[in-house]
Amino acid sequence: ALLKAPVGDPAVSDHLAIITNGGGLGVMAVDAVTDAGGRLAELSPQTIERLDQALPRTWSHGNPVDIIGDADGARYALALEAVLADPNADAVLVLNCPTAVSAPEDAARAVVEVLGGKAMRPRPPVLTSWVGGEAADAGRRILSAARVASFDTPDQAVRGFMRLVEYRRNQEALMQTPPTLAK
């Protein structure tokens, strides 16, 4: 895993939105979230409607947002823009698995382009996991060059997200005023 901070503002809670081009990969991430004590973000009706307009009819219609195996960079961009705008998503995990009909580097470039946009600030942290060994290397290099947090597996990415959540909780605990000592 690359040890870079995720792009975005620190997570404020433990609601994670997941975007994936592979249903099985999304299920693995959901299991990791559940096992780590996190929660899936419940996407707003506005986000679902926006995704309905942008994605094929066969998309998952929920979180994880399965944008289907033939997703190109444009579809990744549309989904990421919609999910980043959702107030219920404290962070976004973008997953990619290699398929015969799409290029991981196109998806990575789309993610970097969306994250480079100035209109979306502030935004939730974004973490990524491009799986597939050598097939995913070009995409990982693009993400790394743009300083986007990238992990080898969805499980590692979820653990990274939960560390952000834990950090924020610890910061909030440190800022609490202790009760007055009784005399």
mmCIF file of C-alpha atoms in Angstrom:
data_model
loop_
_atom_site.group_PDB
_atom_site.id
_atom_site.type_symbol
_atom_site.label_atom_id
_atom_site.label_comp_id
_atom_site.label_asym_id
_atom_site.label_seq_id
_atom_site.Cartn_x
_atom_site.Cartn_y
_atom_site.Cartn_z
ATOM 1 C CA ALA A 1 0.000 0.000 0.000
ATOM 2 C CA LEU A 2 1.158 3.510 -0.723
ATOM 3 C CA LEU A 3 1.480 5.603 2.389
ATOM 4 C CA LYS A 4 -0.093 8.812 1.205
ATOM 5 C CA ALA A 5 -2.877 10.796 2.791
ATOM 6 C CA PRO A 6 -6.234 10.475 1.054
ATOM 7 C CA VAL A 7 -7.324 13.407 -1.039
ATOM 8 C CA GLY A 8 -10.014 15.422 0.744
ATOM 9 C CA ASP A 9 -10.969 16.633 4.173
ATOM 10 C CA PRO A 10 -10.637 14.360 7.219
ATOM 11 C CA ALA A 11 -13.462 11.886 7.710
ATOM 12 C CA VAL A 12 -15.961 13.071 10.299
ATOM 13 C CA SER A 13 -17.786 9.811 10.768
ATOM 14 C CA ASP A 14 -17.712 6.217 9.641
ATOM 15 C CA HIS A 15 -20.081 6.223 6.647
ATOM 16 C CA LEU A 16 -18.226 4.962 3.587
ATOM 17 C CA ALA A 17 -19.485 5.074 0.009
ATOM 18 C CA ILE A 18 -17.999 2.548 -2.397
ATOM 19 C CA ILE A 19 -17.748 2.772 -6.191
ATOM 20 C CA THR A 20 -16.694 -0.365 -8.058
ATOM 21 C CA ASN A 21 -16.678 -1.900 -11.501
ATOM 22 C CA GLY A 22 -16.857 -5.392 -9.991
ATOM 23 C CA GLY A 23 -19.689 -6.655 -7.807
ATOM 24 C CA GLY A 24 -17.516 -9.216 -6.036
ATOM 25 C CA LEU A 25 -14.903 -6.598 -5.257
ATOM 26 C CA GLY A 26 -17.636 -4.388 -3.817
ATOM 27 C CA VAL A 27 -18.885 -7.237 -1.621
ATOM 28 C CA MET A 28 -15.348 -7.751 -0.315
ATOM 29 C CA ALA A 29 -15.189 -4.062 0.614
ATOM 30 C CA VAL A 30 -18.594 -4.201 2.326
ATOM 31 C CA ASP A 31 -17.448 -7.190 4.379
ATOM 32 C CA ALA A 32 -14.287 -5.307 5.351
ATOM 33 C CA VAL A 33 -16.323 -2.252 6.406
ATOM 34 C CA THR A 34 -18.638 -4.383 8.530
ATOM 35 C CA ASP A 35 -15.747 -6.310 10.095
ATOM 36 C CA ALA A 36 -13.924 -3.063 10.938
ATOM 37 C CA GLY A 37 -16.945 -1.513 12.656
ATOM 38 C CA GLY A 38 -17.637 1.034 9.931
ATOM 39 C CA ARG A 39 -20.911 1.688 8.176
ATOM 40 C CA LEU A 40 -21.963 2.072 4.595
ATOM 41 C CA ALA A 41 -23.258 5.485 3.641
ATOM 42 C CA GLU A 42 -26.927 5.515 2.755
ATOM 43 C CA LEU A 43 -26.968 7.392 -0.514
ATOM 44 C CA SER A 44 -29.510 10.205 -0.719
ATOM 45 C CA PRO A 45 -32.461 9.970 -3.111
ATOM 46 C CA GLN A 46 -30.902 12.832 -5.101
ATOM 47 C CA THR A 47 -27.681 10.861 -5.529
ATOM 48 C CA ILE A 48 -29.569 7.721 -6.557
ATOM 49 C CA GLU A 49 -31.504 9.766 -9.122
ATOM 50 C CA ARG A 50 -28.320 11.354 -10.440
ATOM 51 C CA LEU A 51 -26.678 7.919 -10.738
ATOM 52 C CA ASP A 52 -29.799 6.507 -12.425
ATOM 53 C CA GLN A 53 -29.441 9.171 -15.108
ATOM 54 C CA ALA A 54 -25.699 8.591 -15.600
ATOM 55 C CA LEU A 55 -25.264 4.828 -15.282
ATOM 56 C CA PRO A 56 -26.587 1.784 -17.151
ATOM 57 C CA ARG A 57 -29.922 0.426 -15.936
ATOM 58 C CA THR A 58 -28.112 -2.598 -14.512
ATOM 59 C CA TRP A 59 -26.100 -0.644 -11.930
ATOM 60 C CA SER A 60 -26.575 -1.730 -8.311
ATOM 61 C CA HIS A 61 -28.947 1.120 -7.313
ATOM 62 C CA GLY A 62 -27.298 1.414 -3.920
ATOM 63 C CA ASN A 63 -24.058 1.379 -1.994
ATOM 64 C CA PRO A 64 -21.745 -0.123 -3.109
ATOM 65 C CA VAL A 65 -22.257 1.650 -6.402
ATOM 66 C CA ASP A 66 -21.497 -1.091 -8.932
ATOM 67 C CA ILE A 67 -20.992 0.754 -12.200
ATOM 68 C CA ILE A 68 -20.658 -2.560 -14.088
ATOM 69 C CA GLY A 69 -17.579 -4.269 -15.501
ATOM 70 C CA ASP A 70 -17.478 -2.372 -18.787
ATOM 71 C CA ALA A 71 -17.163 0.995 -17.008
ATOM 72 C CA ASP A 72 -14.878 3.417 -18.776
ATOM 73 C CA GLY A 73 -13.261 6.528 -17.342
ATOM 74 C CA ALA A 74 -16.287 8.696 -18.134
ATOM 75 C CA ARG A 75 -18.567 6.413 -16.119
ATOM 76 C CA TYR A 76 -16.130 6.459 -13.186
ATOM 77 C CA ALA A 77 -16.095 10.258 -13.323
ATOM 78 C CA LEU A 78 -19.883 10.559 -13.368
ATOM 79 C CA ALA A 79 -20.280 8.159 -10.452
ATOM 80 C CA LEU A 80 -17.525 9.769 -8.386
ATOM 81 C CA GLU A 81 -18.883 13.281 -8.922
ATOM 82 C CA ALA A 82 -22.346 12.157 -7.812
ATOM 83 C CA VAL A 83 -21.135 10.287 -4.731
ATOM 84 C CA LEU A 84 -18.745 13.046 -3.652
ATOM 85 C CA ALA A 85 -21.695 15.453 -3.619
ATOM 86 C CA ASP A 86 -23.752 13.183 -1.341
ATOM 87 C CA PRO A 87 -23.925 14.623 2.191
ATOM 88 C CA ASN A 88 -24.232 11.110 3.661
ATOM 89 C CA ALA A 89 -20.818 9.968 2.425
ATOM 90 C CA ASP A 90 -18.044 10.698 4.920
ATOM 91 C CA ALA A 91 -15.465 9.154 2.566
ATOM 92 C CA VAL A 92 -15.416 7.393 -0.800
ATOM 93 C CA LEU A 93 -13.585 4.222 -1.737
ATOM 94 C CA VAL A 94 -13.098 3.771 -5.489
ATOM 95 C CA LEU A 95 -12.331 0.222 -6.612
ATOM 96 C CA ASN A 96 -11.197 -1.127 -9.950
ATOM 97 C CA CYS A 97 -10.637 -4.659 -11.148
ATOM 98 C CA PRO A 98 -9.313 -5.397 -14.618
ATOM 99 C CA THR A 99 -11.754 -6.488 -17.298
ATOM 100 C CA ALA A 100 -11.316 -7.347 -20.960
ATOM 101 C CA VAL A 101 -13.343 -4.325 -22.077
ATOM 102 C CA SER A 102 -11.972 -1.451 -19.985
ATOM 103 C CA ALA A 103 -8.569 -0.048 -19.094
ATOM 104 C CA PRO A 104 -7.640 0.544 -15.435
ATOM 105 C CA GLU A 105 -5.537 3.556 -16.415
ATOM 106 C CA ASP A 106 -8.557 5.287 -18.009
ATOM 107 C CA ALA A 107 -10.492 4.871 -14.771
ATOM 108 C CA ALA A 108 -7.530 6.151 -12.751
ATOM 109 C CA ARG A 109 -7.166 9.225 -14.981
ATOM 110 C CA ALA A 110 -10.884 9.945 -14.534
ATOM 111 C CA VAL A 111 -10.594 9.742 -10.745
ATOM 112 C CA VAL A 112 -7.597 12.085 -10.756
ATOM 113 C CA GLU A 113 -9.413 14.518 -13.039
ATOM 114 C CA VAL A 114 -12.489 14.624 -10.792
ATOM 115 C CA LEU A 115 -10.353 15.101 -7.688
ATOM 116 C CA GLY A 116 -8.407 17.874 -9.369
ATOM 117 C CA GLY A 117 -11.575 19.892 -9.954
ATOM 118 C CA LYS A 118 -11.749 23.056 -7.891
ATOM 119 C CA ALA A 119 -15.553 23.232 -7.719
ATOM 120 C CA MET A 120 -15.941 20.287 -5.364
ATOM 121 C CA ARG A 121 -14.076 21.601 -2.321
ATOM 122 C CA PRO A 122 -14.485 20.757 0.476
ATOM 123 C CA ARG A 123 -15.066 17.103 -0.215
ATOM 124 C CA PRO A 124 -14.846 13.771 1.568
ATOM 125 C CA PRO A 125 -11.573 11.857 1.561
ATOM 126 C CA VAL A 126 -11.113 9.506 -1.394
ATOM 127 C CA LEU A 127 -9.244 6.232 -1.163
ATOM 128 C CA THR A 128 -8.647 3.789 -3.998
ATOM 129 C CA SER A 129 -7.786 0.168 -4.625
ATOM 130 C CA TRP A 130 -6.831 -0.976 -8.106
ATOM 131 C CA VAL A 131 -6.547 -4.772 -7.914
ATOM 132 C CA GLY A 132 -5.204 -7.195 -10.481
ATOM 133 C CA GLY A 133 -1.450 -7.331 -10.112
ATOM 134 C CA GLU A 134 0.453 -6.138 -13.160
ATOM 135 C CA ALA A 135 -2.780 -5.381 -15.025
ATOM 136 C CA ALA A 136 -3.504 -2.635 -12.511
ATOM 137 C CA ASP A 137 0.020 -1.173 -12.326
ATOM 138 C CA ALA A 138 -0.530 1.594 -14.896
ATOM 139 C CA GLY A 139 -3.622 2.791 -13.041
ATOM 140 C CA ARG A 140 -1.840 2.673 -9.690
ATOM 141 C CA ARG A 141 1.048 4.743 -11.078
ATOM 142 C CA ILE A 142 -1.392 7.416 -12.267
ATOM 143 C CA LEU A 143 -3.059 7.545 -8.837
ATOM 144 C CA SER A 144 0.302 7.624 -7.068
ATOM 145 C CA ALA A 145 1.617 10.447 -9.260
ATOM 146 C CA ALA A 146 -1.475 12.472 -8.342
ATOM 147 C CA ARG A 147 -0.971 11.667 -4.640
ATOM 148 C CA VAL A 148 -4.255 9.764 -4.358
ATOM 149 C CA ALA A 149 -4.263 7.180 -1.566
ATOM 150 C CA SER A 150 -4.066 3.765 -3.163
ATOM 151 C CA PHE A 151 -4.130 0.366 -1.508
ATOM 152 C CA ASP A 152 -3.417 -3.120 -2.830
ATOM 153 C CA THR A 153 -6.705 -4.584 -1.579
ATOM 154 C CA PRO A 154 -10.144 -3.307 -0.592
ATOM 155 C CA ASP A 155 -9.520 -4.606 2.931
ATOM 156 C CA GLN A 156 -6.379 -2.483 3.279
ATOM 157 C CA ALA A 157 -8.245 0.557 1.951
ATOM 158 C CA VAL A 158 -11.057 0.058 4.461
ATOM 159 C CA ARG A 159 -8.520 -0.266 7.270
ATOM 160 C CA GLY A 160 -6.997 3.023 6.081
ATOM 161 C CA PHE A 161 -10.426 4.643 6.170
ATOM 162 C CA MET A 162 -11.089 3.341 9.682
ATOM 163 C CA ARG A 163 -7.770 4.815 10.812
ATOM 164 C CA LEU A 164 -8.978 8.194 9.567
ATOM 165 C CA VAL A 165 -12.191 7.695 11.527
ATOM 166 C CA GLU A 166 -10.255 6.691 14.642
ATOM 167 C CA TYR A 167 -7.940 9.689 14.275
ATOM 168 C CA ARG A 168 -10.897 12.081 14.021
ATOM 169 C CA ARG A 169 -12.573 10.494 17.048
ATOM 170 C CA ASN A 170 -9.360 10.792 19.041
ATOM 171 C CA GLN A 171 -8.980 14.445 18.040
ATOM 172 C CA GLU A 172 -12.538 15.156 19.157
ATOM 173 C CA ALA A 173 -11.927 13.379 22.476
ATOM 174 C CA LEU A 174 -8.788 15.438 23.061
ATOM 175 C CA MET A 175 -10.735 18.649 22.510
ATOM 176 C CA GLN A 176 -13.370 17.846 25.116
ATOM 177 C CA THR A 177 -13.281 19.906 28.272
ATOM 178 C CA PRO A 178 -12.837 17.720 31.315
ATOM 179 C CA PRO A 179 -15.478 17.997 34.024
ATOM 180 C CA THR A 180 -14.750 20.314 36.924
ATOM 181 C CA LEU A 181 -13.062 18.574 39.830
ATOM 182 C CA ALA A 182 -15.331 18.264 42.850
ATOM 183 C CA LYS A 183 -13.996 19.961 46.004
#
